[in-house]
PDB file of C-alpha atoms in Angstrom:
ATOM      1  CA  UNK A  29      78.663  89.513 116.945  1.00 31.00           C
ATOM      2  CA  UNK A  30      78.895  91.051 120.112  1.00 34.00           C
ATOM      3  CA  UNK A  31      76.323  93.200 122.016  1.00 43.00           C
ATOM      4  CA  UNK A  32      75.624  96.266 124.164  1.00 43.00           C
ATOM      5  CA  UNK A  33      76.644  93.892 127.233  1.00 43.00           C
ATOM      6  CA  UNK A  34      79.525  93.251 125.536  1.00 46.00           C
ATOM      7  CA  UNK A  35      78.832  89.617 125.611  1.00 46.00           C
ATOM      8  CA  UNK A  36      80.014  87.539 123.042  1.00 47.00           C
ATOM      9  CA  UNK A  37      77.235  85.343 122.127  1.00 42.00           C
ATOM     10  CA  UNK A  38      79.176  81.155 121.935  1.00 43.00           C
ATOM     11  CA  UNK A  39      78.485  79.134 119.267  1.00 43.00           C
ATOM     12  CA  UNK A  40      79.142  76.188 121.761  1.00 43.00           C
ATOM     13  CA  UNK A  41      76.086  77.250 123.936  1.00 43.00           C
ATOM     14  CA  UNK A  42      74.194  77.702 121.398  1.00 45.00           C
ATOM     15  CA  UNK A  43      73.906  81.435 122.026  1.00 53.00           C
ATOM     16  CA  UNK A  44      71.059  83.576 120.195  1.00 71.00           C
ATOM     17  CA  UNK A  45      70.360  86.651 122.099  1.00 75.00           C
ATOM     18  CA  UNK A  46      66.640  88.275 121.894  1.00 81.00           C
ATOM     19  CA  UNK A  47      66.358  91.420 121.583  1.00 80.00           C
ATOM     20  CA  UNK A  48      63.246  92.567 119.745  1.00 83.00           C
ATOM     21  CA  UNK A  49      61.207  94.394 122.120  1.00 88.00           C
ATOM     22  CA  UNK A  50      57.826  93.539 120.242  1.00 89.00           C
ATOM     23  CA  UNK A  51      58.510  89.822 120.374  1.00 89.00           C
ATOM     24  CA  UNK A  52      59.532  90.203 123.832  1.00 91.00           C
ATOM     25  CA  UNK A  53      55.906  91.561 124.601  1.00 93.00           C
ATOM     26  CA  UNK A  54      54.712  89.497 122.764  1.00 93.00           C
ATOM     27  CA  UNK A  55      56.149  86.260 124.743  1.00 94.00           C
ATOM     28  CA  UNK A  56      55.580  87.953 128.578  1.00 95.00           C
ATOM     29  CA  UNK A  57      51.530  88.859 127.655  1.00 95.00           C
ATOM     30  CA  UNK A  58      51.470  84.656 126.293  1.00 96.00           C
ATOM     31  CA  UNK A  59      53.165  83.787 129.601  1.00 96.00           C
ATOM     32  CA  UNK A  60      51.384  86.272 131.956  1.00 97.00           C
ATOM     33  CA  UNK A  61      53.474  86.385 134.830  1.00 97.00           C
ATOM     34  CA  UNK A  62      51.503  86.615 137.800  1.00 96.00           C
ATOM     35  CA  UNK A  63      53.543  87.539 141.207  1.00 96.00           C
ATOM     36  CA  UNK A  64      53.140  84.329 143.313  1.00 95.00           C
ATOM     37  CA  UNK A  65      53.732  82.129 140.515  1.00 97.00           C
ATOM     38  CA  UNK A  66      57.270  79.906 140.813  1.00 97.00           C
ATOM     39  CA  UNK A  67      58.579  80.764 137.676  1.00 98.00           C
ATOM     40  CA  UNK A  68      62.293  79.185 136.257  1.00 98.00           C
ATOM     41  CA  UNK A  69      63.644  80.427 133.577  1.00 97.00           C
ATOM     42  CA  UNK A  70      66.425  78.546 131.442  1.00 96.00           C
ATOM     43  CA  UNK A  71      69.103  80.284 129.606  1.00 92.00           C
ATOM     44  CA  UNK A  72      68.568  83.780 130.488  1.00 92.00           C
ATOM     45  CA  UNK A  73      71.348  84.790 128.478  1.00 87.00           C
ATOM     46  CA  UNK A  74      71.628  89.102 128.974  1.00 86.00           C
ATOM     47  CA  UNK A  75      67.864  88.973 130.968  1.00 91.00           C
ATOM     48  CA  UNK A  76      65.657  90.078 128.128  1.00 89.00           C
ATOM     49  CA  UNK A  77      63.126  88.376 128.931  1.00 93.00           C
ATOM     50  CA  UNK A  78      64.229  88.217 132.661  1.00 95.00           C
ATOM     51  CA  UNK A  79      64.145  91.830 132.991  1.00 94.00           C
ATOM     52  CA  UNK A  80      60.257  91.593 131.820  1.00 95.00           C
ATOM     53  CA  UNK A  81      59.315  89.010 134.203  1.00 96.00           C
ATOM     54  CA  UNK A  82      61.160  90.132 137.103  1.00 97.00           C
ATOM     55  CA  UNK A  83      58.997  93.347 137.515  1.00 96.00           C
ATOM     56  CA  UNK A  84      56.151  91.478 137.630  1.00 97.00           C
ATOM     57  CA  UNK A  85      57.465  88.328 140.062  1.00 97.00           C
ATOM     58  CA  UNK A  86      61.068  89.654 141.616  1.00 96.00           C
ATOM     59  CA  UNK A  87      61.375  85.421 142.910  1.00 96.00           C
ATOM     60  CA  UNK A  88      62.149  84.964 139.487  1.00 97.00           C
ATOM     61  CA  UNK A  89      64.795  81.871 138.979  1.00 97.00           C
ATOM     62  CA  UNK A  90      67.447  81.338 136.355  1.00 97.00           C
ATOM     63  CA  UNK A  91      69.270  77.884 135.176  1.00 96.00           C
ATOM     64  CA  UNK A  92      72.408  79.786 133.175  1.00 93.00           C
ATOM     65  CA  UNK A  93      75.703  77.443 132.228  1.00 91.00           C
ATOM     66  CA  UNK A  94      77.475  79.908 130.997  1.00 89.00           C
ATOM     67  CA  UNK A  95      79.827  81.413 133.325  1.00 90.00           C
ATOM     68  CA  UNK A  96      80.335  85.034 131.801  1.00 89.00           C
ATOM     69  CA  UNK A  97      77.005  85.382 131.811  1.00 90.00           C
ATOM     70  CA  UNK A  98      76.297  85.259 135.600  1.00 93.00           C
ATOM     71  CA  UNK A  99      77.809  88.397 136.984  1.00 94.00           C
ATOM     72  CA  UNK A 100      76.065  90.556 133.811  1.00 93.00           C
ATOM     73  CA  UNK A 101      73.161  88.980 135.645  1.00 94.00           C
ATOM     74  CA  UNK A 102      74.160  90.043 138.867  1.00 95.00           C
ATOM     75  CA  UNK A 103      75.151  93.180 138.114  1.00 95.00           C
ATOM     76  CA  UNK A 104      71.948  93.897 136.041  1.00 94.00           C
ATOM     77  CA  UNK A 105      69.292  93.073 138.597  1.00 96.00           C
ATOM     78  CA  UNK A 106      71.210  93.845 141.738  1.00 95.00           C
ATOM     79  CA  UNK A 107      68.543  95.321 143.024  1.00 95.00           C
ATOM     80  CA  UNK A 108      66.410  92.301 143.098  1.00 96.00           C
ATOM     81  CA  UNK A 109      67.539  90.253 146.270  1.00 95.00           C
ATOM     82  CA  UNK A 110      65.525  87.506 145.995  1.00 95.00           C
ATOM     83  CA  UNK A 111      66.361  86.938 142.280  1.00 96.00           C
ATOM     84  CA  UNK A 112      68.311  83.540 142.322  1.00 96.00           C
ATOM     85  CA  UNK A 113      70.692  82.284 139.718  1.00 96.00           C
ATOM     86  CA  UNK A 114      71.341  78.278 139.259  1.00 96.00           C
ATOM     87  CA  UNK A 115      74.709  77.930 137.928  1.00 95.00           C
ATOM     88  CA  UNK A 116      74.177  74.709 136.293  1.00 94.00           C
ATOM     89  CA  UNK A 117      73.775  72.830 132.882  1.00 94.00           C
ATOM     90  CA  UNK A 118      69.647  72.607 132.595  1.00 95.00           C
ATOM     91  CA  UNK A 119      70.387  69.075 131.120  1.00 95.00           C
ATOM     92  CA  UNK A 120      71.437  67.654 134.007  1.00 95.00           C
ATOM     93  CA  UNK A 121      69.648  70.221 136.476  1.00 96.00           C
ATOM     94  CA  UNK A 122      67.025  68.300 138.955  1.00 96.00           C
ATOM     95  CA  UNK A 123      64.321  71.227 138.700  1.00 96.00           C
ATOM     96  CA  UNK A 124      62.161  69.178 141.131  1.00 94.00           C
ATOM     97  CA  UNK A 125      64.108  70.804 144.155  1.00 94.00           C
ATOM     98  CA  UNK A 126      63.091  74.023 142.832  1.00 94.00           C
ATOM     99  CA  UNK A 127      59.153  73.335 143.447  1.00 91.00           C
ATOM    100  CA  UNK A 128      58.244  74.560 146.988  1.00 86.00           C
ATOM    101  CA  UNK A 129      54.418  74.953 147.832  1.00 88.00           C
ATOM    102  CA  UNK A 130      53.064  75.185 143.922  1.00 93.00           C
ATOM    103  CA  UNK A 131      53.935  73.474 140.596  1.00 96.00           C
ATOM    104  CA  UNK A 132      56.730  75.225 138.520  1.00 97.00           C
ATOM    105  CA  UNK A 133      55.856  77.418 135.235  1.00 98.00           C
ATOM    106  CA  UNK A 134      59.297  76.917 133.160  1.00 97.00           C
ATOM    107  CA  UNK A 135      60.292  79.421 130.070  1.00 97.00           C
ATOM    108  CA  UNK A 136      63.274  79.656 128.059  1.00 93.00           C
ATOM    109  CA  UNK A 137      64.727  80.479 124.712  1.00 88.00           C
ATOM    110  CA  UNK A 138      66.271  77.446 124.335  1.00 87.00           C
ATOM    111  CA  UNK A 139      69.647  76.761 122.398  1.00 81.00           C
ATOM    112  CA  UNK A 140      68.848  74.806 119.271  1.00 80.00           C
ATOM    113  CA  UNK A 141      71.678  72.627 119.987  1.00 82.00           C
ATOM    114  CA  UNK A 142      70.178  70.846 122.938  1.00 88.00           C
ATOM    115  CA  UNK A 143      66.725  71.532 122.548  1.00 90.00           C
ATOM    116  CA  UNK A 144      65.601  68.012 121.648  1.00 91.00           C
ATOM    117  CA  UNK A 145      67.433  65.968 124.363  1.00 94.00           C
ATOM    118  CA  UNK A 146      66.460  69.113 127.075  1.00 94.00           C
ATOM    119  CA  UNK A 147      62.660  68.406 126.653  1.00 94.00           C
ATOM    120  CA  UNK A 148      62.774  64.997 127.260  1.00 93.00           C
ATOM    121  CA  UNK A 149      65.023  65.603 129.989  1.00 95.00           C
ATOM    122  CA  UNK A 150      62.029  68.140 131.339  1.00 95.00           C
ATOM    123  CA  UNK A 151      58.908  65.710 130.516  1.00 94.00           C
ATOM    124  CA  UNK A 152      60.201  63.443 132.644  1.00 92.00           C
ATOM    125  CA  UNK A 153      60.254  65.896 135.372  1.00 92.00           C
ATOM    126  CA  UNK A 154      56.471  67.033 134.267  1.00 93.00           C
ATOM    127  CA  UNK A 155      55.175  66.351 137.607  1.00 93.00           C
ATOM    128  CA  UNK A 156      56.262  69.166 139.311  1.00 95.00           C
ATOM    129  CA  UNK A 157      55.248  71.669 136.249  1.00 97.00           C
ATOM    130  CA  UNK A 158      51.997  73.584 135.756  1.00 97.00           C
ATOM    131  CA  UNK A 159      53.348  75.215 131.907  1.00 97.00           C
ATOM    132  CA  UNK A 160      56.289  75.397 129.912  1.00 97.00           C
ATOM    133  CA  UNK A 161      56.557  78.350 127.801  1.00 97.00           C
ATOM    134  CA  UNK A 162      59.938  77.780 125.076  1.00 96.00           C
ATOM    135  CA  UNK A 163      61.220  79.591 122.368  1.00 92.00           C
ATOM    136  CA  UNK A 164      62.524  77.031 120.036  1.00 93.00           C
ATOM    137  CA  UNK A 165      63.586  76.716 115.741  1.00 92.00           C
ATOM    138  CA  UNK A 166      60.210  75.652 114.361  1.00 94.00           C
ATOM    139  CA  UNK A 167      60.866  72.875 112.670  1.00 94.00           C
ATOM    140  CA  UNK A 168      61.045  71.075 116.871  1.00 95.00           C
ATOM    141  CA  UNK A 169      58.066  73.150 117.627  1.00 96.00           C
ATOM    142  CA  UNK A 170      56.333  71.600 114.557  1.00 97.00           C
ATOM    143  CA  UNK A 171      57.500  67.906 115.247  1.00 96.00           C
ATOM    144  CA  UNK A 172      56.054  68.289 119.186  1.00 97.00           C
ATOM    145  CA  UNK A 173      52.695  69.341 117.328  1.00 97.00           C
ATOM    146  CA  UNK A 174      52.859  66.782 114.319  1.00 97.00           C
ATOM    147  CA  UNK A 175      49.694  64.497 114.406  1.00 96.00           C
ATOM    148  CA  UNK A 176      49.854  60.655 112.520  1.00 96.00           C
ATOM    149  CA  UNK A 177      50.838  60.756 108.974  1.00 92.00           C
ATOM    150  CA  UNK A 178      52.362  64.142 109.048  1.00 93.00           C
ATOM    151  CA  UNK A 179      56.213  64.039 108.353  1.00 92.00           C
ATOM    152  CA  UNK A 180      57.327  65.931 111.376  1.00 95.00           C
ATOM    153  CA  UNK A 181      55.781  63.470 113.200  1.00 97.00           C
ATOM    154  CA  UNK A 182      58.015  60.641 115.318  1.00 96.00           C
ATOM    155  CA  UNK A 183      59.278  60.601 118.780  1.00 96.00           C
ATOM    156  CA  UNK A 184      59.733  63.990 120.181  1.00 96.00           C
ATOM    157  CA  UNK A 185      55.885  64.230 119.020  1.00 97.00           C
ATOM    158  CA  UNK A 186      54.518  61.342 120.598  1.00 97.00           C
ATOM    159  CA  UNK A 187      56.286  61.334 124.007  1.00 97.00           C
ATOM    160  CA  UNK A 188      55.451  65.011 124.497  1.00 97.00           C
ATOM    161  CA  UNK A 189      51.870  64.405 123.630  1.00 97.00           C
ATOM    162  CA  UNK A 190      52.200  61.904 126.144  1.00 97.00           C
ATOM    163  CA  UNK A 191      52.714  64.264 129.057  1.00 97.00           C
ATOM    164  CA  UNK A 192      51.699  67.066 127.969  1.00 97.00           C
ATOM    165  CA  UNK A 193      49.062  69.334 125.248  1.00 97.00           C
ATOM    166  CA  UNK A 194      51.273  70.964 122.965  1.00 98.00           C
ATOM    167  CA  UNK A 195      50.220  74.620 121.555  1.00 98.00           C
ATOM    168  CA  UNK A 196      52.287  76.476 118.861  1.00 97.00           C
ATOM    169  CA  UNK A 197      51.828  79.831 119.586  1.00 96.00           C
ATOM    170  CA  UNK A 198      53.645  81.764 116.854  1.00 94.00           C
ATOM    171  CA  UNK A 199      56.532  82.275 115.202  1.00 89.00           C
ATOM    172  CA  UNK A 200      59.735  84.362 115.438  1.00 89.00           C
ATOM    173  CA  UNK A 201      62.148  85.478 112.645  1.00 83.00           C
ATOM    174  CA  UNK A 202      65.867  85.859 112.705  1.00 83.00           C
ATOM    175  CA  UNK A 203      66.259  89.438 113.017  1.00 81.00           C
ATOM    176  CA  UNK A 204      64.577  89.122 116.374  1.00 79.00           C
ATOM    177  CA  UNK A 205      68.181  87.559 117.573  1.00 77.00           C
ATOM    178  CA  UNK A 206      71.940  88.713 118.224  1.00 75.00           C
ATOM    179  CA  UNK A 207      73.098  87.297 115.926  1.00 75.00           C
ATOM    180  CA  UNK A 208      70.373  86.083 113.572  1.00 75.00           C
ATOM    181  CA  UNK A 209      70.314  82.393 113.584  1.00 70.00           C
ATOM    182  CA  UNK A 210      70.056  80.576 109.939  1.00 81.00           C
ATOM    183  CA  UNK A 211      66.376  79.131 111.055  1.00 85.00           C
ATOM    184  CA  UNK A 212      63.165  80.337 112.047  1.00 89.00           C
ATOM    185  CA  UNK A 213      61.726  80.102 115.398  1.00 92.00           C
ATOM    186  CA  UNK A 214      58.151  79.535 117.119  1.00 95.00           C
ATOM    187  CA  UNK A 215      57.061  79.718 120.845  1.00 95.00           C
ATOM    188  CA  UNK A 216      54.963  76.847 122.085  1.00 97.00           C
ATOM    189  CA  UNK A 217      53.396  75.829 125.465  1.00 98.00           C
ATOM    190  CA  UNK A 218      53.463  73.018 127.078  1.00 97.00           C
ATOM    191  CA  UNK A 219      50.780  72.144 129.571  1.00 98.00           C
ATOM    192  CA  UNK A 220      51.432  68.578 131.490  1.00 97.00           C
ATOM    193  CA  UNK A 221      48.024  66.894 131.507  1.00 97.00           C
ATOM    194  CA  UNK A 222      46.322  66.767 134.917  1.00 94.00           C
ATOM    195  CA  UNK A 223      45.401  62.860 133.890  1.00 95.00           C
ATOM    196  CA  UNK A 224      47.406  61.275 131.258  1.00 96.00           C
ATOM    197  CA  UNK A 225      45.195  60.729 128.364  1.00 96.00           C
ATOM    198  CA  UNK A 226      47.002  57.484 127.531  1.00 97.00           C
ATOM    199  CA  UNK A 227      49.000  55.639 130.666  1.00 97.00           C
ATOM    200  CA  UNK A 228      51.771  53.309 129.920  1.00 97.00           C
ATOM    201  CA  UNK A 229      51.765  50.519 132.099  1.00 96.00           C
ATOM    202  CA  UNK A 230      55.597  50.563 131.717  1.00 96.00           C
ATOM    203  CA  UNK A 231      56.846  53.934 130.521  1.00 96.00           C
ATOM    204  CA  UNK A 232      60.401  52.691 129.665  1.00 95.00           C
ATOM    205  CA  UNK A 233      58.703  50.380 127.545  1.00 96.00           C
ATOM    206  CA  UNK A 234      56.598  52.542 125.694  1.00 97.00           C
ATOM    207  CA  UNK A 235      59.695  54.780 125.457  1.00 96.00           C
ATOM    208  CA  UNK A 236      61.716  51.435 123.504  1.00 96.00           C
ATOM    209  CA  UNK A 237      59.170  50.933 121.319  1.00 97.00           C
ATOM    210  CA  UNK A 238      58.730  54.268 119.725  1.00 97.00           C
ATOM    211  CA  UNK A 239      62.091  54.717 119.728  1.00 96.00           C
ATOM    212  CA  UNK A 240      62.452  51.324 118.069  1.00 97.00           C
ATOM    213  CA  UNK A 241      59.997  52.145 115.377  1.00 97.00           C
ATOM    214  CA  UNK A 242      60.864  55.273 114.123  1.00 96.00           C
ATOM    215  CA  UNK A 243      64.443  53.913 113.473  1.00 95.00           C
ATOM    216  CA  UNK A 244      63.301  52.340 110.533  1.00 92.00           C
ATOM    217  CA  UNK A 245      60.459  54.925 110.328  1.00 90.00           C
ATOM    218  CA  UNK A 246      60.235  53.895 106.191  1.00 92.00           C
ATOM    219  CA  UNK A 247      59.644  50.807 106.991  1.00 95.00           C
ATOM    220  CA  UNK A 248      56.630  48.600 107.618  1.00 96.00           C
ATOM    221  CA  UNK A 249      55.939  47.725 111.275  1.00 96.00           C
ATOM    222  CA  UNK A 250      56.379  44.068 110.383  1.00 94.00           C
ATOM    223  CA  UNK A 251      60.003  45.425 109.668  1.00 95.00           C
ATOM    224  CA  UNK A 252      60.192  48.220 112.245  1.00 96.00           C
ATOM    225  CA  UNK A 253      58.864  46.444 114.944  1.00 95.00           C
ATOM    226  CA  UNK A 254      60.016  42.800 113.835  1.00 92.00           C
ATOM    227  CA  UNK A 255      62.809  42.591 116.812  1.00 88.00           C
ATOM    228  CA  UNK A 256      59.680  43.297 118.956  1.00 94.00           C
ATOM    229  CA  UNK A 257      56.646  42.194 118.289  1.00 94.00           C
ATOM    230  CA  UNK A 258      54.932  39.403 115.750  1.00 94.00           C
ATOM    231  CA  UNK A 259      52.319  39.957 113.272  1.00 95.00           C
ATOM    232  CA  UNK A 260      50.224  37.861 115.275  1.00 95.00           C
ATOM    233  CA  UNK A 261      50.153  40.465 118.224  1.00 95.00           C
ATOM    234  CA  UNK A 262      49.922  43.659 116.305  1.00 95.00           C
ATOM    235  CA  UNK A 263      46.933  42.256 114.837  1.00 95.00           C
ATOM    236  CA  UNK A 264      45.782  40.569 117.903  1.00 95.00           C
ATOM    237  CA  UNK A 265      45.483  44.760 118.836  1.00 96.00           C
ATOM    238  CA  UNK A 266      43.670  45.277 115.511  1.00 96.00           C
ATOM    239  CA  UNK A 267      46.623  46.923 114.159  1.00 96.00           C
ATOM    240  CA  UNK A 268      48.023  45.654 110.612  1.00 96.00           C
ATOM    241  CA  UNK A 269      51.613  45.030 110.207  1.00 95.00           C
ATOM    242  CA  UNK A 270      51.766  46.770 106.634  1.00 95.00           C
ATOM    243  CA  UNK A 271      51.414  50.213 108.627  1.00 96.00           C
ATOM    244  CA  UNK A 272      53.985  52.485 108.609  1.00 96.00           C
ATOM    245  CA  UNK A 273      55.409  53.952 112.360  1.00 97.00           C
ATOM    246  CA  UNK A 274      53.856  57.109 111.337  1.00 96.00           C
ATOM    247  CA  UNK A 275      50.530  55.585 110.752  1.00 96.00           C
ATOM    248  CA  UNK A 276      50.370  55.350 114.633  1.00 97.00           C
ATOM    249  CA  UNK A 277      48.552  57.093 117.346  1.00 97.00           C
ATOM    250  CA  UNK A 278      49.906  57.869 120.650  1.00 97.00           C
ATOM    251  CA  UNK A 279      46.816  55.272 121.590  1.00 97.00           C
ATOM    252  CA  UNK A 280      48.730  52.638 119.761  1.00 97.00           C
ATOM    253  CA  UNK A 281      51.965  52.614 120.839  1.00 98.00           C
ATOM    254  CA  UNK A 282      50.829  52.874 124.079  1.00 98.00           C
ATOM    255  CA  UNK A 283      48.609  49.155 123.575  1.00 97.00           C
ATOM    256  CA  UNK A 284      51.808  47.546 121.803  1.00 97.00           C
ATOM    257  CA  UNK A 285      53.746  48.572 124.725  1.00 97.00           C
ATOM    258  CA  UNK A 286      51.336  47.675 127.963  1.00 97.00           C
ATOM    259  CA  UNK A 287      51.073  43.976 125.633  1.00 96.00           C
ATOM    260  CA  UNK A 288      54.725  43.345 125.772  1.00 96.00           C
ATOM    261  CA  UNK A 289      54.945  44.568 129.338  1.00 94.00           C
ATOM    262  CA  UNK A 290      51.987  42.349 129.957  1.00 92.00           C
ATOM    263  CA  UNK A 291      53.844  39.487 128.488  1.00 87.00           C
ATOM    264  CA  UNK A 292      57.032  40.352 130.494  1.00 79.00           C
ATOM    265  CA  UNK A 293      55.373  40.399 133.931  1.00 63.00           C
ATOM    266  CA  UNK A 294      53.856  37.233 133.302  1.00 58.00           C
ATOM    267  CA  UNK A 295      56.613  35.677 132.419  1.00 55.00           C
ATOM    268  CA  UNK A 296      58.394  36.943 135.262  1.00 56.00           C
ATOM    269  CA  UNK A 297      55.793  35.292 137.345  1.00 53.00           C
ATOM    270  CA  UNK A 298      55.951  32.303 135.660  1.00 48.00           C
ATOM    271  CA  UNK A 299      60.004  31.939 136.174  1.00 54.00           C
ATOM    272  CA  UNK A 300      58.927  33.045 140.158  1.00 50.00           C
ATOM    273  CA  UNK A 301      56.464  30.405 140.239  1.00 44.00           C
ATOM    274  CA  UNK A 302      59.174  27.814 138.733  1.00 54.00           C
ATOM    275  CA  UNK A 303      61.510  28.489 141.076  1.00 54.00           C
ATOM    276  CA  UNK A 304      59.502  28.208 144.471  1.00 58.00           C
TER     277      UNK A 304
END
């Protein structure tokens, strides 16, 4: 379906355009703009939401990919020189260069299609972020949220409650898109935490293990986990091996991880030791 731009909106991009004005409002007042922020925005698509957030903060910047989009961009907010476009793909975009004198606030309505694999690639950059504000199909938004022994819950949950507080904010039907996408949507925000509530001693581990576990996430963690850890150290952490992964806190995984990162420092000081 095209659109008054005359945009065709690309399946391979993942394109949904917004144009419900209510929902729009309803986004900007949950974002509230403020003019100094340093506010990104990712996938602006025809600048619905751009348009909104530009009157308030006209330093407004934009992560786009596709191509055709740019000069409707250009053309639309000419008259805002110090609006800047990033021609880039967001999954690969380094948004740490972006961050000047104050912490980014990031917002998008992200394409289903790389929704997943674009928030991890932005929690690892949550240093440099004070919010993220995302439009996204619930069902992510409810997996981010999920708490032990809900079924949404697994790995996008746990390493985003890792970095950050998660808040569903509400949700967003179909009709609010050109065209209407088959699934419904909810905003969230993302707030990285000023401490983490939970450090990893060795975040790639922590990372392996989750990832490891919810695999086999029907299985027990004597099962799930049996490449990784023994009985004898889960319940050396008080944790029983007829659990299932999504019987786990964040606290948890965290503890199996810093004990196998434990063990692999001292044997790596062991070997160092054998070797002098």
């Amino acid at each position: 379906m095209s659109n008054k731009a005359g945009h065709q909106a690309r399946k391979r991009f993942g394109q949904n355009f917004l144009h419900d004005p209510g929902v729009i409002e309803r986004i900007i007042r949950a974002i509230n703009p403020g003019p100094d922020d340093s506010i990104v925005e990712i996938g602006p698509g025809l600048g619905a939401l751009t348009e909104e957030i530009l009157a308030v903060n006209p330093r407004l910047q934009v992560v786009e990919l596709d191509r055709d989009l740019i000069p409707v961009l250009r053309t639309k907010f000419f008259n805002y020189p110090e609006f800047r476009i990033h021609e880039a793909d967001a999954l690969k975009f380094d948004f740490s260069q972006l961050m000047v004198d104050r912490p980014l606030r990031i917002i998008g309505n992200l394409p289903y299609n790389i929704s997943t694999p674009l928030i991890f690639h932005l929690l690892g950059q949550a240093g440099v972020v004070q919010d993220m504000h995302f439009m996204l199909q619930k069902e992510v938004v409810q997996r981010m949220a999920a708490v032990p022994g809900d079924n949404n819950y697994g790995r996008l949950g746990i390493m985003t409650q890792y970095f950050c507080k998660v808040q569903p904010l509400f949700e967003v039907g179909p009709g609010a898109f050109r065209p209407a996408p088959k699934v419904e949507s909810a905003i969230v925000r993302l707030v990285p935490h000023g401490t983490l509530p939970h450090p990893a001693r060795d975040l790639t581990t922590l990372q392996a293990v989750v990832r490891t576990a919810f695999n086999a996430r029907r299985k027990t963690l004597r099962k799930a986990l049996g490449g990784m850890v023994s009985v004898a150290q889960l319940q050396s952490l008080g944790i029983s091996d007829g659990l299932r992964p999504e019987n786990l806190g964040l606290a948890d995984y965290v503890a199996i991880a810093d004990l196998l990162a434990d063990e692999k420092g001292a044997a790596k000081t062991a070997n160092e030791v054998s070797n002098d």
